Amino acid sequence: VQLQASGGGLVQAGGSLRLSCTASGLTLPDRAIGWFRQAPDKGREPLSCIGASDGKSYYADSVKGRFTVSRDNAKGTVHLQMNSLRPEDTADYFCIQDRARANCEGYAFIPSMDDWGQGTQVTVSS
């Protein structure tokens, strides 16, 4: 299933944004869900992962302490709270499932190419 990210926008450095991830009205897959981003002219960067049943979360060093991922299976949503935003956080942000695992083994995984959905753009001005 393709997950849809929303909630991006333009924010000043030091500000906050809260991104949301849904399965377009469907139940979230019983899989770990990760957040990735892609800045202009750069590859996709894994940021965090949250488990489906254990709720454990993991973060890349680049966002640890600033970003927090949460998951509400009953409501079918995953959120990424982003605080203390920096210009280098400017990117398109995506949420995506890990087909191979229900829970995370660290913050990074390799998603299936078929699972990439629409991202949301975040722009942080200096």
PDB file of C-alpha atoms in Angstrom:
ATOM      1  CA  VAL A   1       0.000   0.000   0.000  1.00  0.00           C
ATOM      2  CA  GLN A   2       1.209   3.530  -0.760  1.00  0.00           C
ATOM      3  CA  LEU A   3       1.160   5.916   2.161  1.00  0.00           C
ATOM      4  CA  GLN A   4       0.506   9.630   1.735  1.00  0.00           C
ATOM      5  CA  ALA A   5       2.426  12.322   3.556  1.00  0.00           C
ATOM      6  CA  SER A   6       0.941  15.738   4.240  1.00  0.00           C
ATOM      7  CA  GLY A   7       1.467  18.796   6.396  1.00  0.00           C
ATOM      8  CA  GLY A   8       4.505  20.323   4.755  1.00  0.00           C
ATOM      9  CA  GLY A   9       4.976  24.006   4.151  1.00  0.00           C
ATOM     10  CA  LEU A  10       7.247  27.003   4.516  1.00  0.00           C
ATOM     11  CA  VAL A  11       8.697  27.721   7.944  1.00  0.00           C
ATOM     12  CA  GLN A  12      11.486  29.878   9.315  1.00  0.00           C
ATOM     13  CA  ALA A  13      14.601  28.348  10.793  1.00  0.00           C
ATOM     14  CA  GLY A  14      13.970  27.338  14.391  1.00  0.00           C
ATOM     15  CA  GLY A  15      10.312  26.709  13.728  1.00  0.00           C
ATOM     16  CA  SER A  16       8.238  23.536  13.820  1.00  0.00           C
ATOM     17  CA  LEU A  17       6.049  21.482  11.535  1.00  0.00           C
ATOM     18  CA  ARG A  18       3.994  18.352  12.078  1.00  0.00           C
ATOM     19  CA  LEU A  19       3.742  15.949   9.193  1.00  0.00           C
ATOM     20  CA  SER A  20       1.039  13.319   8.897  1.00  0.00           C
ATOM     21  CA  CYS A  21       1.030   9.968   7.141  1.00  0.00           C
ATOM     22  CA  THR A  22      -2.077   8.022   6.209  1.00  0.00           C
ATOM     23  CA  ALA A  23      -3.106   5.147   3.996  1.00  0.00           C
ATOM     24  CA  SER A  24      -5.740   7.258   2.202  1.00  0.00           C
ATOM     25  CA  GLY A  25      -8.509   6.263   4.561  1.00  0.00           C
ATOM     26  CA  LEU A  26      -7.468   2.652   4.806  1.00  0.00           C
ATOM     27  CA  THR A  27      -6.042   0.876   7.835  1.00  0.00           C
ATOM     28  CA  LEU A  28      -2.340   1.337   8.309  1.00  0.00           C
ATOM     29  CA  PRO A  29      -0.405  -1.746   7.229  1.00  0.00           C
ATOM     30  CA  ASP A  30       0.787  -3.958  10.055  1.00  0.00           C
ATOM     31  CA  ARG A  31       4.341  -3.079   9.144  1.00  0.00           C
ATOM     32  CA  ALA A  32       7.045  -0.772  10.388  1.00  0.00           C
ATOM     33  CA  ILE A  33       6.708   2.679   8.846  1.00  0.00           C
ATOM     34  CA  GLY A  34       9.595   4.936   8.033  1.00  0.00           C
ATOM     35  CA  TRP A  35      10.081   8.585   7.128  1.00  0.00           C
ATOM     36  CA  PHE A  36      12.477   9.537   4.352  1.00  0.00           C
ATOM     37  CA  ARG A  37      13.337  12.811   2.708  1.00  0.00           C
ATOM     38  CA  GLN A  38      14.869  13.890  -0.553  1.00  0.00           C
ATOM     39  CA  ALA A  39      16.517  17.267  -0.940  1.00  0.00           C
ATOM     40  CA  PRO A  40      17.042  18.837  -4.373  1.00  0.00           C
ATOM     41  CA  ASP A  41      19.803  17.050  -6.296  1.00  0.00           C
ATOM     42  CA  LYS A  42      20.306  14.512  -3.498  1.00  0.00           C
ATOM     43  CA  GLY A  43      19.303  10.926  -2.884  1.00  0.00           C
ATOM     44  CA  ARG A  44      16.633   9.721  -0.530  1.00  0.00           C
ATOM     45  CA  GLU A  45      17.692   9.883   3.115  1.00  0.00           C
ATOM     46  CA  PRO A  46      16.113   7.647   5.788  1.00  0.00           C
ATOM     47  CA  LEU A  47      15.158   9.602   8.904  1.00  0.00           C
ATOM     48  CA  SER A  48      13.181   7.443  11.287  1.00  0.00           C
ATOM     49  CA  CYS A  49      11.234   4.252  11.743  1.00  0.00           C
ATOM     50  CA  ILE A  50       8.400   3.267  14.077  1.00  0.00           C
ATOM     51  CA  GLY A  51       7.161  -0.241  14.736  1.00  0.00           C
ATOM     52  CA  ALA A  52       3.628  -1.462  14.170  1.00  0.00           C
ATOM     53  CA  SER A  53       3.194  -3.352  17.426  1.00  0.00           C
ATOM     54  CA  ASP A  54       6.034  -2.436  19.752  1.00  0.00           C
ATOM     55  CA  GLY A  55       5.868   1.283  18.998  1.00  0.00           C
ATOM     56  CA  LYS A  56       9.638   1.607  19.252  1.00  0.00           C
ATOM     57  CA  SER A  57      11.161   4.389  17.201  1.00  0.00           C
ATOM     58  CA  TYR A  58      14.621   5.034  15.818  1.00  0.00           C
ATOM     59  CA  TYR A  59      16.214   8.133  14.324  1.00  0.00           C
ATOM     60  CA  ALA A  60      19.061   9.178  12.091  1.00  0.00           C
ATOM     61  CA  ASP A  61      21.698  11.285  13.812  1.00  0.00           C
ATOM     62  CA  SER A  62      20.771  14.225  11.594  1.00  0.00           C
ATOM     63  CA  VAL A  63      17.322  14.513  13.219  1.00  0.00           C
ATOM     64  CA  LYS A  64      17.756  12.861  16.610  1.00  0.00           C
ATOM     65  CA  GLY A  65      16.591  15.120  19.402  1.00  0.00           C
ATOM     66  CA  ARG A  66      14.669  17.398  16.997  1.00  0.00           C
ATOM     67  CA  PHE A  67      12.194  15.053  15.295  1.00  0.00           C
ATOM     68  CA  THR A  68       9.727  12.735  17.005  1.00  0.00           C
ATOM     69  CA  VAL A  69       7.681  10.049  15.279  1.00  0.00           C
ATOM     70  CA  SER A  70       4.422   8.743  16.723  1.00  0.00           C
ATOM     71  CA  ARG A  71       1.836   6.259  15.579  1.00  0.00           C
ATOM     72  CA  ASP A  72      -1.877   5.800  16.260  1.00  0.00           C
ATOM     73  CA  ASN A  73      -3.009   2.546  14.669  1.00  0.00           C
ATOM     74  CA  ALA A  74      -6.618   3.108  15.748  1.00  0.00           C
ATOM     75  CA  LYS A  75      -6.744   6.418  13.898  1.00  0.00           C
ATOM     76  CA  GLY A  76      -4.636   5.156  11.024  1.00  0.00           C
ATOM     77  CA  THR A  77      -2.045   7.890  11.253  1.00  0.00           C
ATOM     78  CA  VAL A  78       1.661   8.339  11.789  1.00  0.00           C
ATOM     79  CA  HIS A  79       3.026  11.758  12.670  1.00  0.00           C
ATOM     80  CA  LEU A  80       6.457  13.296  12.411  1.00  0.00           C
ATOM     81  CA  GLN A  81       6.874  16.258  14.749  1.00  0.00           C
ATOM     82  CA  MET A  82       9.767  18.376  13.513  1.00  0.00           C
ATOM     83  CA  ASN A  83      11.204  21.002  15.848  1.00  0.00           C
ATOM     84  CA  SER A  84      14.197  23.318  15.633  1.00  0.00           C
ATOM     85  CA  LEU A  85      14.067  23.160  11.861  1.00  0.00           C
ATOM     86  CA  ARG A  86      17.137  24.160   9.857  1.00  0.00           C
ATOM     87  CA  PRO A  87      17.542  25.247   6.227  1.00  0.00           C
ATOM     88  CA  GLU A  88      19.233  21.907   5.531  1.00  0.00           C
ATOM     89  CA  ASP A  89      15.964  20.160   6.456  1.00  0.00           C
ATOM     90  CA  THR A  90      14.449  21.540   3.250  1.00  0.00           C
ATOM     91  CA  ALA A  91      13.303  18.535   1.230  1.00  0.00           C
ATOM     92  CA  ASP A  92      10.369  16.458   0.071  1.00  0.00           C
ATOM     93  CA  TYR A  93       9.297  14.157   2.897  1.00  0.00           C
ATOM     94  CA  PHE A  94       7.833  10.696   2.420  1.00  0.00           C
ATOM     95  CA  CYS A  95       6.393   7.995   4.651  1.00  0.00           C
ATOM     96  CA  ILE A  96       6.593   4.392   3.551  1.00  0.00           C
ATOM     97  CA  GLN A  97       6.107   0.911   4.931  1.00  0.00           C
ATOM     98  CA  ASP A  98       8.753  -1.745   5.429  1.00  0.00           C
ATOM     99  CA  ARG A  99       7.149  -4.797   3.835  1.00  0.00           C
ATOM    100  CA  ALA A 100       9.697  -7.097   5.446  1.00  0.00           C
ATOM    101  CA  ARG A 101       9.141  -6.199   9.088  1.00  0.00           C
ATOM    102  CA  ALA A 102       6.373  -5.462  11.539  1.00  0.00           C
ATOM    103  CA  ASN A 103       8.828  -3.639  13.792  1.00  0.00           C
ATOM    104  CA  CYS A 104      11.980  -1.691  13.112  1.00  0.00           C
ATOM    105  CA  GLU A 105      15.562  -2.822  13.192  1.00  0.00           C
ATOM    106  CA  GLY A 106      17.089   0.616  13.364  1.00  0.00           C
ATOM    107  CA  TYR A 107      15.997   3.778  11.563  1.00  0.00           C
ATOM    108  CA  ALA A 108      16.814   2.706   8.008  1.00  0.00           C
ATOM    109  CA  PHE A 109      15.460   0.090   5.628  1.00  0.00           C
ATOM    110  CA  ILE A 110      15.152  -0.412   1.895  1.00  0.00           C
ATOM    111  CA  PRO A 111      11.543   0.040   0.789  1.00  0.00           C
ATOM    112  CA  SER A 112       9.934  -1.565  -2.213  1.00  0.00           C
ATOM    113  CA  MET A 113       9.960   0.735  -5.230  1.00  0.00           C
ATOM    114  CA  ASP A 114       6.222   0.099  -5.623  1.00  0.00           C
ATOM    115  CA  ASP A 115       5.457   1.583  -2.218  1.00  0.00           C
ATOM    116  CA  TRP A 116       6.647   5.156  -2.729  1.00  0.00           C
ATOM    117  CA  GLY A 117       3.667   7.487  -2.464  1.00  0.00           C
ATOM    118  CA  GLN A 118       3.241  11.207  -2.718  1.00  0.00           C
ATOM    119  CA  GLY A 119       5.492  13.238  -0.489  1.00  0.00           C
ATOM    120  CA  THR A 120       5.054  16.630   1.095  1.00  0.00           C
ATOM    121  CA  GLN A 121       7.391  19.553   0.604  1.00  0.00           C
ATOM    122  CA  VAL A 122       9.099  21.232   3.540  1.00  0.00           C
ATOM    123  CA  THR A 123      10.969  24.488   3.027  1.00  0.00           C
ATOM    124  CA  VAL A 124      12.939  26.071   5.850  1.00  0.00           C
ATOM    125  CA  SER A 125      14.052  29.639   5.296  1.00  0.00           C
ATOM    126  CA  SER A 126      17.089  31.123   7.007  1.00  0.00           C
TER     127      SER A 126
END
